């Protein structure tokens, strides 16, 4: 029996090749798209599960509830949190901190800037990364040890064994390589190349930070003892913070940190899929995951609908077989089983085809995503059941209706003559399914355009500065560079290609920020306001093209503009005996948002006003507002612009921006490299292009948009395959009618119009369904953005029109062919 | 074998009700060869559909082998049909995708018969209708007469007690038609009850009894001298 079924199935496929090709290719493309997305989603949701204690590892998160700001939950915590928390909670087995830094690494003639990560010595026992050499238990116990990945070892030592070798860090600390790790697997949310122990001389400043509960420097991970309840621990965290954290002493009086900071724990395995500010590696949001999963299933639904439509449309051709089988004794259940089996078999073929397609597409797809996705049944034990599930879902989902329809034929009516038969199921149902398909396609088209539109808008939104022809150079606060900054500037200025130079603590595109308290001396709110503060040199705003909306920029010739610090401050010594309060005069520039936040009537009204800014344990800045700069974005335009105050304090200038005249960029780059090599021969230069830095912020978003667009296009393609098949069958079925119409005088265009109109109606109806759904969804999606595009009705109509045109093209070809045939052939056909 | 009592079949569309069979009473005994004749639209096919359990009557009784089956559901009818009735059609109704052998075998597939026995029986049936040499051909490769012989083989391979033939010679030339009729006669001689609908008087003459239908009613029954 099974043999007979399979044989009939195969021979039917061969006999109706067009049908088979349409069905198989539609299904295969649909399955491939679905598989690619599912592989991606599985990869994204499978982060960090390979650690032995993954289920007991948590990251400390802090939610900052600063008055006047949106609460922000972040992945970094204070250096003191881990030790204090473990001491107070017996259920915590151990903790490790994870703090990123940047150092110069040198061996012999090799010297580079590298990101280092400082961790507690038990780090490798909590996170059991694979070691190639060394001992995880002791690798980080010696303060002068350093652990590196295979890739780093190769970079510095080539093929020679790295274990036991010595590297110099920051030109003064000789550290011994105590372990080499295999390169990190792609599915971990941790990222590092070099590990230093917490008590390493390189990161001595960090332990000092344990006392400062106001600073969050890095991540803290804890490991619970087996069986400990994380819920109980989380519930008690708030009280523990209140008991433990002493108020921050400031000249204004104590600040109760416990009122600002709400700690929580995030499971290690959730880190990648529940991203927070300050994450070590970028995660993927739940919205994205849900969206992609939904797209995968929508594509699958479209492919299933094709399957159903083509199968029911062809029912006529199978009617005789059904009848004969019934007559010789097949029960309905047997027929249903046969047809379901046929569609499952079809799906298996499609799956095999799609596995090949996925194999072909996977390298490019992985490359595009920058991830390593693989279709390896051995590696992923869930893959096989997943594939099996997919086959059954599609085979039965797409085959159920045709199976029940076909098996319902009454042989008494289908056996009468050779050619004629039933209409093959309800034409209305088929139309409904086509409507659903096109509604999905149109909605996806609208969604893609909105996502893309928002992306382009974000990229082209006026950021508030000009990123062209600009270089960013780092490390001007490092010893050995700081002293030469002015010489460096002077030498660059001699180059006619350099049109602007400015220094700052943070350049847009950087992640870090400083916040401090500010208060108006007269008027304004009674309380101090916590506000972002940054320092820029005279000429910085001009170099990057930021606009002043009132007043003036910092002027190097006006001493009162610049913060002048006493030596004990610049040299990091304690204040002289008896100093309790120190006021330093400073020029202050506000951005427009800060003007509003401080309650000034407008930019002009703020000029000349005085503010008191908290500066250090005993010092204040007595600021005079000299100008207002137009708001600009530090981070992605998706984040709102916050109030910022600017001072000019050269002790805080870390990065330099150099703008070149158009066409002189390369010459300026060469010049900078030469000058750096001359002034600071013992240190590598670290420079980047401003526009690239800014564009990098949108890379992920760009990929998401492109991926979305690709899969939408696939969805539309599959819908069209289905429509094409359906049109060809309808045309075939209506040959007699068309022949008669021609005999009665219809012209070719008349007939084409007739057929095209028949298939336009479902597409038009699909628009009516797709538009409101897409509108609501996309409006909600856009509402997450501070700066967003508006939904344009033209976009919706455009998507509808595109769908209609595609449908016309698909159907029109058929219609024209059928309409052109001589009526007599059509009439003889039946 | 079968007894129809006051059998009525009415078809309803939204507006019109058409009576295809109007109070038909027919009794067919085991081993009979009955031909049903009548003009187009007289209800022959409706009658054959009901007798073949492909359709159910609107009212009246249908006794088959002592069982009243007119109220039975599809599943039960299918079961009785499978065990007792073979069909032959005017348009042969062979499945294009299957070879001659497979077409005949199909009638045994739903009977839980082991493969080897199936093979033997199919071969025997094909030999009986003289088509054994073409068992691996597809239906399109055969002439009409050959196709109908395959159809007969398929109808009898499961050894039904009754054979229903719906104008079995309607699509055949006279030589092939006669050949088919001879085969039916032989089958009848071996004990199979046959009910045949036909337009052809000469072919009806092969039967032991002719029933004339007109406008859904039995108008005459002639018992042919055996």
Short mmCIF file of N, CA, C and O in Angstrom, two decimals, chain A residues 772-824:
data_model
loop_
_atom_site.label_atom_id
_atom_site.label_comp_id
_atom_site.label_asym_id
_atom_site.label_seq_id
_atom_site.Cartn_x
_atom_site.Cartn_y
_atom_site.Cartn_z
N UNK A 772 -4.51 48.40 7.92
CA UNK A 772 -4.69 48.72 9.35
C UNK A 772 -3.76 47.93 10.26
O UNK A 772 -3.22 48.48 11.21
N UNK A 773 -3.56 46.65 9.94
CA UNK A 773 -2.69 45.82 10.79
C UNK A 773 -1.27 46.39 10.79
O UNK A 773 -0.65 46.60 11.84
N UNK A 774 -0.77 46.69 9.58
CA UNK A 774 0.59 47.21 9.47
C UNK A 774 0.68 48.57 10.15
O UNK A 774 1.67 48.88 10.82
N UNK A 775 -0.36 49.37 10.00
CA UNK A 775 -0.33 50.71 10.60
C UNK A 775 -0.16 50.60 12.11
O UNK A 775 0.73 51.21 12.71
N UNK A 776 -1.01 49.77 12.73
CA UNK A 776 -0.97 49.65 14.19
C UNK A 776 0.39 49.11 14.64
O UNK A 776 1.03 49.66 15.54
N UNK A 777 0.86 48.04 13.99
CA UNK A 777 2.13 47.43 14.40
C UNK A 777 3.28 48.41 14.25
O UNK A 777 4.11 48.57 15.15
N UNK A 778 3.36 49.06 13.10
CA UNK A 778 4.52 49.91 12.85
C UNK A 778 4.46 51.18 13.68
O UNK A 778 5.49 51.72 14.08
N UNK A 779 3.26 51.65 13.96
CA UNK A 779 3.14 52.84 14.81
C UNK A 779 3.68 52.51 16.20
O UNK A 779 4.39 53.28 16.83
N UNK A 780 3.37 51.30 16.67
CA UNK A 780 3.87 50.87 17.98
C UNK A 780 5.40 50.74 17.94
O UNK A 780 6.09 51.15 18.85
N UNK A 781 5.90 50.16 16.84
CA UNK A 781 7.34 49.98 16.73
C UNK A 781 8.05 51.34 16.75
O UNK A 781 9.05 51.53 17.44
N UNK A 782 7.49 52.29 15.99
CA UNK A 782 8.13 53.61 15.90
C UNK A 782 8.07 54.36 17.22
O UNK A 782 8.90 55.21 17.50
N UNK A 783 7.07 54.02 18.03
CA UNK A 783 6.90 54.78 19.27
C UNK A 783 8.06 54.58 20.22
O UNK A 783 8.24 55.33 21.17
N UNK A 784 8.90 53.57 19.98
CA UNK A 784 10.08 53.37 20.82
C UNK A 784 11.17 54.40 20.52
O UNK A 784 12.12 54.54 21.28
N UNK A 785 11.07 55.08 19.39
CA UNK A 785 12.14 56.00 19.00
C UNK A 785 11.77 57.42 19.39
O UNK A 785 10.62 57.84 19.20
N UNK A 786 12.76 58.14 19.88
CA UNK A 786 12.51 59.53 20.22
C UNK A 786 12.36 60.35 18.95
O UNK A 786 11.50 61.21 18.84
N UNK A 787 13.26 60.09 18.00
CA UNK A 787 13.19 60.81 16.73
C UNK A 787 12.78 59.81 15.69
O UNK A 787 13.49 58.84 15.43
N UNK A 788 11.61 60.02 15.14
CA UNK A 788 11.06 58.98 14.27
C UNK A 788 10.39 59.59 13.06
O UNK A 788 10.01 60.77 13.06
N UNK A 789 10.23 58.76 12.04
CA UNK A 789 9.48 59.21 10.87
C UNK A 789 7.99 59.08 11.16
O UNK A 789 7.58 58.39 12.11
N UNK A 790 7.20 59.76 10.38
CA UNK A 790 5.75 59.58 10.49
C UNK A 790 5.32 58.54 9.48
O UNK A 790 5.95 58.35 8.46
N UNK A 791 4.22 57.86 9.80
CA UNK A 791 3.70 56.87 8.85
C UNK A 791 3.02 57.62 7.72
O UNK A 791 2.14 58.44 7.95
N UNK A 792 3.46 57.33 6.52
CA UNK A 792 2.94 58.04 5.37
C UNK A 792 1.96 57.13 4.62
O UNK A 792 2.33 56.04 4.20
N UNK A 793 0.73 57.60 4.45
CA UNK A 793 -0.26 56.75 3.74
C UNK A 793 0.22 56.36 2.36
O UNK A 793 -0.12 55.29 1.85
N UNK A 794 1.03 57.21 1.75
CA UNK A 794 1.54 56.90 0.40
C UNK A 794 2.33 55.59 0.40
O UNK A 794 2.29 54.82 -0.55
N UNK A 795 3.03 55.37 1.51
CA UNK A 795 3.83 54.16 1.66
C UNK A 795 2.93 52.93 1.57
O UNK A 795 3.25 51.94 0.93
N UNK A 796 1.80 53.03 2.24
CA UNK A 796 0.86 51.91 2.26
C UNK A 796 0.30 51.67 0.86
O UNK A 796 0.23 50.55 0.38
N UNK A 797 -0.08 52.79 0.22
CA UNK A 797 -0.63 52.64 -1.11
C UNK A 797 0.43 52.11 -2.06
O UNK A 797 0.15 51.28 -2.92
N UNK A 798 1.66 52.58 -1.85
CA UNK A 798 2.76 52.11 -2.68
C UNK A 798 2.93 50.61 -2.58
O UNK A 798 3.02 49.90 -3.58
N UNK A 799 2.91 50.09 -1.34
CA UNK A 799 3.07 48.65 -1.13
C UNK A 799 1.94 47.91 -1.82
O UNK A 799 2.15 46.88 -2.48
N UNK A 800 0.71 48.44 -1.69
CA UNK A 800 -0.44 47.82 -2.33
C UNK A 800 -0.26 47.78 -3.84
O UNK A 800 -0.52 46.77 -4.50
N UNK A 801 0.21 48.90 -4.38
CA UNK A 801 0.38 49.00 -5.82
C UNK A 801 1.44 48.02 -6.30
O UNK A 801 1.26 47.34 -7.32
N UNK A 802 2.54 47.95 -5.56
CA UNK A 802 3.60 47.01 -5.93
C UNK A 802 3.03 45.59 -5.98
O UNK A 802 3.25 44.84 -6.94
N UNK A 803 2.28 45.24 -4.94
CA UNK A 803 1.70 43.89 -4.90
C UNK A 803 0.81 43.67 -6.12
O UNK A 803 0.83 42.61 -6.76
N UNK A 804 0.01 44.70 -6.45
CA UNK A 804 -0.92 44.59 -7.57
C UNK A 804 -0.16 44.41 -8.89
O UNK A 804 -0.49 43.55 -9.70
N UNK A 805 0.87 45.21 -9.06
CA UNK A 805 1.64 45.13 -10.30
C UNK A 805 2.30 43.75 -10.43
O UNK A 805 2.27 43.14 -11.50
N UNK A 806 2.85 43.28 -9.30
CA UNK A 806 3.47 41.97 -9.34
C UNK A 806 2.42 40.91 -9.72
O UNK A 806 2.66 40.03 -10.54
N UNK A 807 1.24 41.04 -9.13
CA UNK A 807 0.18 40.08 -9.43
C UNK A 807 -0.20 40.16 -10.90
O UNK A 807 -0.40 39.14 -11.56
N UNK A 808 -0.28 41.39 -11.43
CA UNK A 808 -0.64 41.55 -12.84
C UNK A 808 0.38 40.90 -13.74
O UNK A 808 0.04 40.18 -14.68
N UNK A 809 1.63 41.17 -13.45
CA UNK A 809 2.68 40.59 -14.28
C UNK A 809 2.59 39.07 -14.25
O UNK A 809 2.71 38.39 -15.25
N UNK A 810 2.38 38.56 -13.04
CA UNK A 810 2.33 37.11 -12.87
C UNK A 810 1.20 36.51 -13.68
O UNK A 810 1.35 35.50 -14.36
N UNK A 811 0.03 37.13 -13.57
CA UNK A 811 -1.16 36.57 -14.19
C UNK A 811 -1.25 36.93 -15.66
O UNK A 811 -1.66 36.13 -16.49
N UNK A 812 -0.80 38.15 -15.96
CA UNK A 812 -0.97 38.68 -17.31
C UNK A 812 -0.34 37.80 -18.38
O UNK A 812 -0.92 37.57 -19.44
N UNK A 813 0.84 37.28 -18.09
CA UNK A 813 1.54 36.44 -19.05
C UNK A 813 0.69 35.25 -19.45
O UNK A 813 0.53 34.93 -20.63
N UNK A 814 0.12 34.62 -18.44
CA UNK A 814 -0.76 33.48 -18.69
C UNK A 814 -1.96 33.86 -19.50
O UNK A 814 -2.34 33.20 -20.45
N UNK A 815 -2.57 34.94 -19.01
CA UNK A 815 -3.82 35.39 -19.62
C UNK A 815 -3.57 35.65 -21.10
O UNK A 815 -4.35 35.22 -21.95
N UNK A 816 -2.47 36.32 -21.41
CA UNK A 816 -2.20 36.66 -22.80
C UNK A 816 -2.02 35.40 -23.62
O UNK A 816 -2.54 35.28 -24.72
N UNK A 817 -1.33 34.42 -23.06
CA UNK A 817 -1.07 33.20 -23.82
C UNK A 817 -2.38 32.46 -24.12
O UNK A 817 -2.64 32.05 -25.24
N UNK A 818 -3.18 32.34 -23.07
CA UNK A 818 -4.44 31.63 -23.26
C UNK A 818 -5.35 32.39 -24.21
O UNK A 818 -5.99 31.82 -25.07
N UNK A 819 -5.36 33.71 -24.04
CA UNK A 819 -6.28 34.51 -24.84
C UNK A 819 -5.89 34.48 -26.32
O UNK A 819 -6.75 34.59 -27.19
N UNK A 820 -4.62 34.35 -26.60
CA UNK A 820 -4.17 34.39 -27.98
C UNK A 820 -4.43 33.09 -28.74
O UNK A 820 -4.48 33.07 -29.94
N UNK A 821 -4.59 31.99 -28.00
CA UNK A 821 -4.74 30.71 -28.67
C UNK A 821 -6.01 30.69 -29.52
O UNK A 821 -6.98 31.37 -29.22
N UNK A 822 -5.98 29.91 -30.59
CA UNK A 822 -7.14 29.90 -31.48
C UNK A 822 -8.33 29.26 -30.76
O UNK A 822 -8.18 28.26 -30.06
N UNK A 823 -9.51 29.85 -30.92
CA UNK A 823 -10.65 29.36 -30.15
C UNK A 823 -10.94 27.89 -30.39
O UNK A 823 -11.37 27.19 -29.50
N UNK A 824 -10.65 27.43 -31.61
CA UNK A 824 -11.04 26.06 -31.91
C UNK A 824 -10.25 25.06 -31.07
O UNK A 824 -10.78 24.08 -30.56
#
